[in-house]
């Protein structure tokens, strides 16, 4: 997972320097903000001198999914107030995917915490390296923009393997994507997410009703 974050961090560092910001902004963003997708957006917002309210609203809309992550993230295994605070701060998509799988159910809090620490170091270190080498790396590197897609594809495949008997979920995700592609081609991603969420909720309510009548 750490190695998968390296090309993303390098791409972010290159973007920072090519946007006219000093190299250390990449280190600062990666260390203190640590919200990959929002960090990419933040570079453009800073460059455009966007109002603070716009930055805050963008951060809220991009990262609101973390509210739902907290419902099943095993924070209760992490001991100590400082450790819990950092673990909450470092709750990323990748950390959530790794720590909520079948194999991670027996992981102690220390392993969860160090997993997050090392992913944070990978991200901050590669972002710094990309910023320092920004002048040597061309603006367009073929395949670099696919790194994030590849990473989440691997995470999705691992999740499917963990729940081999749950074939309806990936099928529902595929149907949601196809429906969004046909009905809302200009807003494919949010439409697909919305349809997928609605489908999961409907399936949950139907299953609960069947249990109640059983």
PDB file of C-alpha atoms in Angstrom:
ATOM      1  CA  UNK A   1       0.000   0.000   0.000  1.00  0.00           C
ATOM      2  CA  UNK A   2       2.835   2.355   0.814  1.00  0.00           C
ATOM      3  CA  UNK A   3       4.457   1.763  -2.559  1.00  0.00           C
ATOM      4  CA  UNK A   4       1.120   2.485  -4.229  1.00  0.00           C
ATOM      5  CA  UNK A   5       1.058   5.890  -2.522  1.00  0.00           C
ATOM      6  CA  UNK A   6       4.500   6.838  -3.853  1.00  0.00           C
ATOM      7  CA  UNK A   7       3.499   7.732  -7.451  1.00  0.00           C
ATOM      8  CA  UNK A   8       0.481   9.629  -6.133  1.00  0.00           C
ATOM      9  CA  UNK A   9       2.642  11.626  -3.737  1.00  0.00           C
ATOM     10  CA  UNK A  10       5.200  12.350  -6.448  1.00  0.00           C
ATOM     11  CA  UNK A  11       2.418  13.526  -8.761  1.00  0.00           C
ATOM     12  CA  UNK A  12       1.131  15.809  -6.036  1.00  0.00           C
ATOM     13  CA  UNK A  13       4.582  17.261  -5.363  1.00  0.00           C
ATOM     14  CA  UNK A  14       5.095  17.905  -9.077  1.00  0.00           C
ATOM     15  CA  UNK A  15       1.698  19.616  -9.278  1.00  0.00           C
ATOM     16  CA  UNK A  16       2.605  21.911  -6.376  1.00  0.00           C
ATOM     17  CA  UNK A  17       5.842  23.145  -7.950  1.00  0.00           C
ATOM     18  CA  UNK A  18       4.366  23.416 -11.437  1.00  0.00           C
ATOM     19  CA  UNK A  19       1.583  25.552  -9.957  1.00  0.00           C
ATOM     20  CA  UNK A  20       4.128  28.142  -8.884  1.00  0.00           C
ATOM     21  CA  UNK A  21       4.192  27.291  -5.172  1.00  0.00           C
ATOM     22  CA  UNK A  22       7.399  26.703  -3.218  1.00  0.00           C
ATOM     23  CA  UNK A  23       8.420  23.064  -2.786  1.00  0.00           C
ATOM     24  CA  UNK A  24       7.812  23.085   0.969  1.00  0.00           C
ATOM     25  CA  UNK A  25       4.095  23.656   0.446  1.00  0.00           C
ATOM     26  CA  UNK A  26       3.903  20.020  -0.713  1.00  0.00           C
ATOM     27  CA  UNK A  27       5.440  18.840   2.560  1.00  0.00           C
ATOM     28  CA  UNK A  28       3.166  21.122   4.569  1.00  0.00           C
ATOM     29  CA  UNK A  29      -0.017  20.002   2.801  1.00  0.00           C
ATOM     30  CA  UNK A  30       0.906  16.316   2.931  1.00  0.00           C
ATOM     31  CA  UNK A  31       1.842  16.408   6.606  1.00  0.00           C
ATOM     32  CA  UNK A  32      -0.801  18.668   8.136  1.00  0.00           C
ATOM     33  CA  UNK A  33      -3.800  18.196   5.834  1.00  0.00           C
ATOM     34  CA  UNK A  34      -3.244  14.584   4.707  1.00  0.00           C
ATOM     35  CA  UNK A  35      -6.354  14.282   2.558  1.00  0.00           C
ATOM     36  CA  UNK A  36      -5.098  13.213  -0.853  1.00  0.00           C
ATOM     37  CA  UNK A  37      -7.944  14.171  -3.175  1.00  0.00           C
ATOM     38  CA  UNK A  38      -8.639  17.425  -1.340  1.00  0.00           C
ATOM     39  CA  UNK A  39      -4.950  18.327  -1.394  1.00  0.00           C
ATOM     40  CA  UNK A  40      -4.967  18.174  -5.196  1.00  0.00           C
ATOM     41  CA  UNK A  41      -7.974  20.503  -5.241  1.00  0.00           C
ATOM     42  CA  UNK A  42      -6.411  22.763  -2.629  1.00  0.00           C
ATOM     43  CA  UNK A  43      -3.450  23.546  -4.885  1.00  0.00           C
ATOM     44  CA  UNK A  44      -5.817  25.085  -7.429  1.00  0.00           C
ATOM     45  CA  UNK A  45      -7.782  26.898  -4.729  1.00  0.00           C
ATOM     46  CA  UNK A  46      -4.621  28.405  -3.247  1.00  0.00           C
ATOM     47  CA  UNK A  47      -3.390  29.403  -6.684  1.00  0.00           C
ATOM     48  CA  UNK A  48      -6.702  31.123  -7.400  1.00  0.00           C
ATOM     49  CA  UNK A  49      -6.718  32.784  -3.945  1.00  0.00           C
ATOM     50  CA  UNK A  50     -10.144  31.271  -3.265  1.00  0.00           C
ATOM     51  CA  UNK A  51     -12.142  32.606  -0.284  1.00  0.00           C
ATOM     52  CA  UNK A  52     -11.799  30.675   2.958  1.00  0.00           C
ATOM     53  CA  UNK A  53     -15.508  29.789   2.854  1.00  0.00           C
ATOM     54  CA  UNK A  54     -15.023  28.139  -0.557  1.00  0.00           C
ATOM     55  CA  UNK A  55     -12.060  26.148   0.745  1.00  0.00           C
ATOM     56  CA  UNK A  56     -14.051  25.031   3.814  1.00  0.00           C
ATOM     57  CA  UNK A  57     -17.083  23.990   1.734  1.00  0.00           C
ATOM     58  CA  UNK A  58     -14.895  22.069  -0.719  1.00  0.00           C
ATOM     59  CA  UNK A  59     -13.141  20.273   2.139  1.00  0.00           C
ATOM     60  CA  UNK A  60     -16.495  19.329   3.656  1.00  0.00           C
ATOM     61  CA  UNK A  61     -17.948  17.980   0.400  1.00  0.00           C
ATOM     62  CA  UNK A  62     -14.825  16.013  -0.526  1.00  0.00           C
ATOM     63  CA  UNK A  63     -14.205  14.480   2.912  1.00  0.00           C
ATOM     64  CA  UNK A  64     -17.739  13.939   4.215  1.00  0.00           C
ATOM     65  CA  UNK A  65     -17.376  10.226   3.434  1.00  0.00           C
ATOM     66  CA  UNK A  66     -15.063   9.934   6.449  1.00  0.00           C
ATOM     67  CA  UNK A  67     -18.078  10.414   8.712  1.00  0.00           C
ATOM     68  CA  UNK A  68     -19.342   7.040   7.509  1.00  0.00           C
ATOM     69  CA  UNK A  69     -15.890   5.457   7.779  1.00  0.00           C
ATOM     70  CA  UNK A  70     -15.909   6.208  11.497  1.00  0.00           C
ATOM     71  CA  UNK A  71     -18.939   3.954  11.989  1.00  0.00           C
ATOM     72  CA  UNK A  72     -16.930   0.784  11.349  1.00  0.00           C
ATOM     73  CA  UNK A  73     -13.292   1.842  11.756  1.00  0.00           C
ATOM     74  CA  UNK A  74     -11.807  -0.106  14.739  1.00  0.00           C
ATOM     75  CA  UNK A  75     -10.776   2.979  16.729  1.00  0.00           C
ATOM     76  CA  UNK A  76     -11.760   1.224  19.959  1.00  0.00           C
ATOM     77  CA  UNK A  77      -8.702  -1.034  19.619  1.00  0.00           C
ATOM     78  CA  UNK A  78      -6.308   1.926  19.611  1.00  0.00           C
ATOM     79  CA  UNK A  79      -5.305   2.817  23.173  1.00  0.00           C
ATOM     80  CA  UNK A  80      -4.422   6.242  24.538  1.00  0.00           C
ATOM     81  CA  UNK A  81      -5.940   9.648  23.873  1.00  0.00           C
ATOM     82  CA  UNK A  82      -3.026  10.847  21.741  1.00  0.00           C
ATOM     83  CA  UNK A  83      -3.029   7.641  19.686  1.00  0.00           C
ATOM     84  CA  UNK A  84      -6.780   7.826  19.139  1.00  0.00           C
ATOM     85  CA  UNK A  85      -6.492  11.474  18.091  1.00  0.00           C
ATOM     86  CA  UNK A  86      -3.799  10.709  15.536  1.00  0.00           C
ATOM     87  CA  UNK A  87      -5.616   7.601  14.301  1.00  0.00           C
ATOM     88  CA  UNK A  88      -8.735   9.706  13.714  1.00  0.00           C
ATOM     89  CA  UNK A  89      -6.691  12.319  11.849  1.00  0.00           C
ATOM     90  CA  UNK A  90      -4.942   9.661   9.729  1.00  0.00           C
ATOM     91  CA  UNK A  91      -8.155   7.832   8.753  1.00  0.00           C
ATOM     92  CA  UNK A  92      -7.787   7.657   4.975  1.00  0.00           C
ATOM     93  CA  UNK A  93      -9.528   5.558   2.339  1.00  0.00           C
ATOM     94  CA  UNK A  94      -6.589   3.176   2.263  1.00  0.00           C
ATOM     95  CA  UNK A  95      -6.383   2.834   6.051  1.00  0.00           C
ATOM     96  CA  UNK A  96     -10.110   2.139   6.243  1.00  0.00           C
ATOM     97  CA  UNK A  97      -9.945  -0.478   3.492  1.00  0.00           C
ATOM     98  CA  UNK A  98      -7.049  -2.312   5.144  1.00  0.00           C
ATOM     99  CA  UNK A  99      -8.298  -2.241   8.737  1.00  0.00           C
ATOM    100  CA  UNK A 100     -11.926  -3.253   8.150  1.00  0.00           C
ATOM    101  CA  UNK A 101     -11.254  -6.381   6.096  1.00  0.00           C
ATOM    102  CA  UNK A 102     -11.724  -9.938   7.274  1.00  0.00           C
ATOM    103  CA  UNK A 103      -8.035 -10.516   8.015  1.00  0.00           C
ATOM    104  CA  UNK A 104      -7.736  -7.293  10.038  1.00  0.00           C
ATOM    105  CA  UNK A 105     -10.371  -8.211  12.616  1.00  0.00           C
ATOM    106  CA  UNK A 106      -7.717  -9.680  14.906  1.00  0.00           C
ATOM    107  CA  UNK A 107      -5.199  -6.854  14.495  1.00  0.00           C
ATOM    108  CA  UNK A 108      -4.210  -5.105  17.755  1.00  0.00           C
ATOM    109  CA  UNK A 109      -4.398  -1.344  18.094  1.00  0.00           C
ATOM    110  CA  UNK A 110      -0.639  -0.944  17.756  1.00  0.00           C
ATOM    111  CA  UNK A 111      -0.620  -2.528  14.316  1.00  0.00           C
ATOM    112  CA  UNK A 112      -3.475  -0.320  13.150  1.00  0.00           C
ATOM    113  CA  UNK A 113      -1.723   2.791  14.428  1.00  0.00           C
ATOM    114  CA  UNK A 114       1.660   1.979  12.886  1.00  0.00           C
ATOM    115  CA  UNK A 115      -0.009   1.116   9.583  1.00  0.00           C
ATOM    116  CA  UNK A 116      -1.428   4.643   9.523  1.00  0.00           C
ATOM    117  CA  UNK A 117       1.908   6.184  10.553  1.00  0.00           C
ATOM    118  CA  UNK A 118       3.815   4.472   7.762  1.00  0.00           C
ATOM    119  CA  UNK A 119       1.226   5.376   5.113  1.00  0.00           C
ATOM    120  CA  UNK A 120       1.427   8.977   6.307  1.00  0.00           C
ATOM    121  CA  UNK A 121       5.221   8.879   5.992  1.00  0.00           C
ATOM    122  CA  UNK A 122       5.017   7.350   2.513  1.00  0.00           C
ATOM    123  CA  UNK A 123       2.640  10.091   1.395  1.00  0.00           C
ATOM    124  CA  UNK A 124       4.527  13.028   2.926  1.00  0.00           C
ATOM    125  CA  UNK A 125       7.913  11.702   1.839  1.00  0.00           C
ATOM    126  CA  UNK A 126       6.918  11.049  -1.770  1.00  0.00           C
ATOM    127  CA  UNK A 127       5.149  14.433  -2.004  1.00  0.00           C
ATOM    128  CA  UNK A 128       8.328  16.140  -0.791  1.00  0.00           C
ATOM    129  CA  UNK A 129      10.443  14.155  -3.249  1.00  0.00           C
ATOM    130  CA  UNK A 130       8.108  15.030  -6.105  1.00  0.00           C
ATOM    131  CA  UNK A 131       8.256  18.713  -5.196  1.00  0.00           C
ATOM    132  CA  UNK A 132      12.066  18.741  -4.948  1.00  0.00           C
ATOM    133  CA  UNK A 133      12.370  16.921  -8.280  1.00  0.00           C
ATOM    134  CA  UNK A 134       9.529  18.874  -9.865  1.00  0.00           C
ATOM    135  CA  UNK A 135      11.766  20.734 -12.271  1.00  0.00           C
ATOM    136  CA  UNK A 136      13.219  17.447 -13.529  1.00  0.00           C
ATOM    137  CA  UNK A 137       9.891  15.649 -14.006  1.00  0.00           C
ATOM    138  CA  UNK A 138       7.786  16.582 -17.055  1.00  0.00           C
ATOM    139  CA  UNK A 139       4.264  17.861 -16.476  1.00  0.00           C
ATOM    140  CA  UNK A 140       2.741  14.825 -18.159  1.00  0.00           C
ATOM    141  CA  UNK A 141       4.090  11.371 -17.286  1.00  0.00           C
ATOM    142  CA  UNK A 142       2.194   8.625 -19.043  1.00  0.00           C
ATOM    143  CA  UNK A 143       0.463   6.284 -16.584  1.00  0.00           C
ATOM    144  CA  UNK A 144       1.000   8.478 -13.517  1.00  0.00           C
ATOM    145  CA  UNK A 145      -2.580   9.743 -13.639  1.00  0.00           C
ATOM    146  CA  UNK A 146      -3.837   6.135 -13.529  1.00  0.00           C
ATOM    147  CA  UNK A 147      -2.081   5.322 -10.257  1.00  0.00           C
ATOM    148  CA  UNK A 148      -5.061   6.342  -8.088  1.00  0.00           C
ATOM    149  CA  UNK A 149      -7.512   4.353 -10.217  1.00  0.00           C
ATOM    150  CA  UNK A 150      -5.251   1.309 -10.063  1.00  0.00           C
ATOM    151  CA  UNK A 151      -4.907   1.619  -6.293  1.00  0.00           C
ATOM    152  CA  UNK A 152      -8.655   1.670  -5.671  1.00  0.00           C
ATOM    153  CA  UNK A 153      -9.200  -1.148  -8.164  1.00  0.00           C
ATOM    154  CA  UNK A 154      -6.861  -3.346  -6.100  1.00  0.00           C
ATOM    155  CA  UNK A 155      -8.649  -2.328  -2.880  1.00  0.00           C
ATOM    156  CA  UNK A 156     -12.011  -3.188  -4.443  1.00  0.00           C
ATOM    157  CA  UNK A 157     -10.755  -6.600  -5.583  1.00  0.00           C
ATOM    158  CA  UNK A 158      -9.418  -7.335  -2.083  1.00  0.00           C
ATOM    159  CA  UNK A 159     -12.794  -6.392  -0.585  1.00  0.00           C
ATOM    160  CA  UNK A 160     -14.587  -8.722  -3.009  1.00  0.00           C
ATOM    161  CA  UNK A 161     -12.238 -11.578  -2.105  1.00  0.00           C
ATOM    162  CA  UNK A 162     -12.916 -11.014   1.604  1.00  0.00           C
ATOM    163  CA  UNK A 163     -16.658 -11.388   0.973  1.00  0.00           C
ATOM    164  CA  UNK A 164     -16.825 -14.057  -1.703  1.00  0.00           C
ATOM    165  CA  UNK A 165     -20.421 -14.914  -0.923  1.00  0.00           C
ATOM    166  CA  UNK A 166     -21.596 -11.329  -1.351  1.00  0.00           C
ATOM    167  CA  UNK A 167     -21.904 -11.243  -5.128  1.00  0.00           C
ATOM    168  CA  UNK A 168     -24.906  -8.837  -5.147  1.00  0.00           C
ATOM    169  CA  UNK A 169     -22.735  -5.937  -3.900  1.00  0.00           C
ATOM    170  CA  UNK A 170     -20.253  -5.773  -6.836  1.00  0.00           C
ATOM    171  CA  UNK A 171     -23.156  -6.503  -9.203  1.00  0.00           C
ATOM    172  CA  UNK A 172     -25.089  -3.593  -7.700  1.00  0.00           C
ATOM    173  CA  UNK A 173     -22.031  -1.343  -8.046  1.00  0.00           C
ATOM    174  CA  UNK A 174     -21.683  -2.276 -11.716  1.00  0.00           C
ATOM    175  CA  UNK A 175     -25.377  -1.689 -12.413  1.00  0.00           C
ATOM    176  CA  UNK A 176     -25.203   1.693 -10.640  1.00  0.00           C
ATOM    177  CA  UNK A 177     -22.242   2.730 -12.785  1.00  0.00           C
ATOM    178  CA  UNK A 178     -23.966   1.638 -15.997  1.00  0.00           C
ATOM    179  CA  UNK A 179     -27.217   3.397 -15.064  1.00  0.00           C
ATOM    180  CA  UNK A 180     -25.344   6.591 -14.192  1.00  0.00           C
ATOM    181  CA  UNK A 181     -23.404   6.398 -17.475  1.00  0.00           C
ATOM    182  CA  UNK A 182     -26.634   6.207 -19.456  1.00  0.00           C
ATOM    183  CA  UNK A 183     -28.758   8.646 -17.450  1.00  0.00           C
ATOM    184  CA  UNK A 184     -26.215  11.154 -16.126  1.00  0.00           C
ATOM    185  CA  UNK A 185     -23.099  11.006 -18.331  1.00  0.00           C
ATOM    186  CA  UNK A 186     -21.917  14.458 -17.227  1.00  0.00           C
ATOM    187  CA  UNK A 187     -22.233  13.590 -13.516  1.00  0.00           C
ATOM    188  CA  UNK A 188     -21.298   9.923 -13.669  1.00  0.00           C
ATOM    189  CA  UNK A 189     -19.366   9.580 -10.406  1.00  0.00           C
ATOM    190  CA  UNK A 190     -21.769  11.326  -7.962  1.00  0.00           C
ATOM    191  CA  UNK A 191     -24.760   9.754  -9.707  1.00  0.00           C
ATOM    192  CA  UNK A 192     -23.229   6.273  -9.485  1.00  0.00           C
ATOM    193  CA  UNK A 193     -22.398   6.785  -5.808  1.00  0.00           C
ATOM    194  CA  UNK A 194     -25.922   7.990  -5.125  1.00  0.00           C
ATOM    195  CA  UNK A 195     -27.541   5.043  -6.905  1.00  0.00           C
ATOM    196  CA  UNK A 196     -25.205   2.577  -5.206  1.00  0.00           C
ATOM    197  CA  UNK A 197     -25.927   4.043  -1.763  1.00  0.00           C
ATOM    198  CA  UNK A 198     -29.674   3.976  -2.419  1.00  0.00           C
ATOM    199  CA  UNK A 199     -29.416   0.360  -3.548  1.00  0.00           C
ATOM    200  CA  UNK A 200     -27.484  -0.668  -0.434  1.00  0.00           C
ATOM    201  CA  UNK A 201     -30.004   1.080   1.829  1.00  0.00           C
ATOM    202  CA  UNK A 202     -32.936  -0.540   0.036  1.00  0.00           C
ATOM    203  CA  UNK A 203     -31.302  -3.957   0.343  1.00  0.00           C
ATOM    204  CA  UNK A 204     -30.674  -3.359   4.049  1.00  0.00           C
ATOM    205  CA  UNK A 205     -34.293  -2.382   4.742  1.00  0.00           C
ATOM    206  CA  UNK A 206     -35.617  -5.391   2.797  1.00  0.00           C
ATOM    207  CA  UNK A 207     -33.296  -7.730   4.714  1.00  0.00           C
ATOM    208  CA  UNK A 208     -34.368  -6.211   8.056  1.00  0.00           C
ATOM    209  CA  UNK A 209     -38.026  -6.594   7.143  1.00  0.00           C
ATOM    210  CA  UNK A 210     -37.509 -10.236   6.215  1.00  0.00           C
ATOM    211  CA  UNK A 211     -35.800 -10.876   9.551  1.00  0.00           C
ATOM    212  CA  UNK A 212     -38.684  -9.215  11.360  1.00  0.00           C
ATOM    213  CA  UNK A 213     -41.238 -11.449   9.635  1.00  0.00           C
ATOM    214  CA  UNK A 214     -39.132 -14.612  10.052  1.00  0.00           C
TER     215      UNK A 214
END
